[in-house]
Short mmCIF file of C-alpha atoms and ligand atoms in Angstrom, two decimals:
data_model
loop_
_atom_site.label_atom_id
_atom_site.label_comp_id
_atom_site.label_asym_id
_atom_site.label_seq_id
_atom_site.Cartn_x
_atom_site.Cartn_y
_atom_site.Cartn_z
CA UNK A 1 0.51 12.69 10.84
CA UNK A 2 -1.31 13.24 7.67
CA UNK A 3 -1.03 11.27 4.47
CA UNK A 4 0.58 14.35 2.83
CA UNK A 5 3.31 14.20 5.50
CA UNK A 6 4.03 10.57 4.71
CA UNK A 7 4.22 11.25 0.97
CA UNK A 8 6.71 14.21 1.62
CA UNK A 9 8.91 11.66 3.58
CA UNK A 10 8.71 9.08 0.66
CA UNK A 11 9.49 11.82 -1.97
CA UNK A 12 12.50 12.98 0.05
CA UNK A 13 13.69 9.36 0.39
CA UNK A 14 13.42 8.68 -3.28
CA UNK A 15 14.91 11.99 -4.44
CA UNK A 16 17.97 11.64 -2.24
CA UNK A 17 18.67 8.34 -4.03
CA UNK A 18 18.01 9.97 -7.56
CA UNK A 19 15.18 7.29 -8.10
CA UNK A 20 12.73 9.86 -9.47
CA UNK A 21 13.73 8.93 -13.08
CA UNK A 22 12.38 5.41 -12.41
CA UNK A 23 8.98 6.49 -10.83
CA UNK A 24 6.85 6.86 -13.85
CA UNK A 25 3.17 6.14 -13.34
CA UNK A 26 3.43 2.86 -15.32
CA UNK A 27 6.38 1.65 -13.31
CA UNK A 28 4.75 2.57 -9.94
CA UNK A 29 1.48 0.82 -11.00
CA UNK A 30 3.43 -2.33 -11.87
CA UNK A 31 5.28 -2.10 -8.53
CA UNK A 32 1.88 -1.85 -6.69
CA UNK A 33 0.83 -5.09 -8.46
CA UNK A 34 4.21 -6.73 -7.67
CA UNK A 35 4.03 -5.87 -4.01
CA UNK A 36 0.30 -7.09 -3.80
CA UNK A 37 1.74 -10.34 -5.17
CA UNK A 38 4.21 -10.45 -2.42
CA UNK A 39 1.44 -9.87 0.19
CA UNK A 40 -0.62 -12.59 -1.31
CA UNK A 41 2.32 -15.07 -1.04
CA UNK A 42 1.83 -14.65 2.74
CA UNK A 43 -1.51 -16.31 2.44
CA UNK A 44 -0.97 -18.60 -0.64
CA UNK A 45 -2.05 -22.25 0.00
CA UNK A 46 -3.16 -21.64 3.61
CA UNK A 47 -6.70 -22.12 4.82
CA UNK A 48 -8.62 -19.49 6.82
CA UNK A 49 -8.06 -21.26 10.17
CA UNK A 50 -4.39 -21.67 9.43
CA UNK A 51 -3.99 -18.01 8.69
CA UNK A 52 -5.73 -16.99 11.88
CA UNK A 53 -3.30 -19.45 13.79
CA UNK A 54 -0.27 -17.86 12.07
CA UNK A 55 -1.53 -14.41 12.85
CA UNK A 56 -0.71 -15.19 16.49
CA UNK A 57 2.87 -15.24 15.49
CA UNK A 58 4.57 -11.88 15.81
CA UNK A 59 7.03 -12.40 12.90
CA UNK A 60 4.29 -13.43 10.64
CA UNK A 61 2.30 -10.24 11.35
CA UNK A 62 5.48 -8.20 10.98
CA UNK A 63 6.16 -9.59 7.59
CA UNK A 64 2.56 -9.07 6.50
CA UNK A 65 2.99 -5.41 7.87
CA UNK A 66 5.96 -4.99 5.69
CA UNK A 67 4.29 -6.09 2.53
CA UNK A 68 1.17 -3.92 3.30
CA UNK A 69 3.60 -0.95 3.76
CA UNK A 70 5.31 -1.76 0.40
CA UNK A 71 1.92 -1.69 -1.35
CA UNK A 72 0.92 1.56 0.37
CA UNK A 73 4.33 3.26 -0.40
CA UNK A 74 3.91 2.54 -4.10
CA UNK A 75 0.24 3.55 -4.04
CA UNK A 76 1.24 6.91 -2.51
CA UNK A 77 3.95 7.53 -4.89
CA UNK A 78 1.68 6.55 -7.79
CA UNK A 79 -0.89 9.03 -6.49
CA UNK A 80 1.75 11.73 -6.23
CA UNK A 81 3.10 11.21 -9.67
CA UNK A 82 -0.52 11.29 -11.12
CA UNK A 83 -1.06 14.52 -9.21
CA UNK A 84 -3.91 12.96 -7.31
CA UNK A 85 -4.71 14.50 -3.90
CA UNK A 86 -4.98 11.01 -2.33
CA UNK A 87 -6.61 12.31 0.92
CA UNK A 88 -9.30 14.00 -1.00
CA UNK A 89 -9.82 10.98 -3.47
CA UNK A 90 -10.10 8.63 -0.41
CA UNK A 91 -12.60 10.83 1.44
CA UNK A 92 -14.66 11.24 -1.87
CA UNK A 93 -14.68 7.47 -2.47
CA UNK A 94 -15.78 6.80 1.05
CA UNK A 95 -18.67 9.34 0.64
CA UNK A 96 -19.52 7.80 -2.58
CA UNK A 97 -19.68 4.26 -1.05
CA UNK A 98 -21.84 5.63 1.77
CA UNK A 99 -24.41 6.74 -0.78
CA UNK A 100 -24.17 3.69 -3.04
CA UNK A 101 -24.50 1.40 -0.07
CA UNK A 102 -27.09 2.80 2.45
CA UNK A 103 -27.36 1.37 5.87
CA UNK A 104 -30.10 -1.07 6.53
MG1 LIG B 201 7.68 -6.36 -0.68
#
């Protein structure tokens, strides 16, 4: 499955619920930040070794996966509303990073 297929599923989901009117670039960018906050809550006040121990717990990993998904969903919707080809943008950025940070 390509990213564009996932975006299509997300657009269909939101259109069937008539949520397009809420999905302005600003609202989607705010939603990305809010969901990142929810993801960060999963790690708040925990030391690295405590997090590694918790990651052995399936429910903890599931909840982190849900927050990562929330972030990705809003990022993909934001890219769509900004008419950004996110697959191309991602690959261009990876290539740019390869040039910026050469191997040792
Ligand atoms: Mg969330």
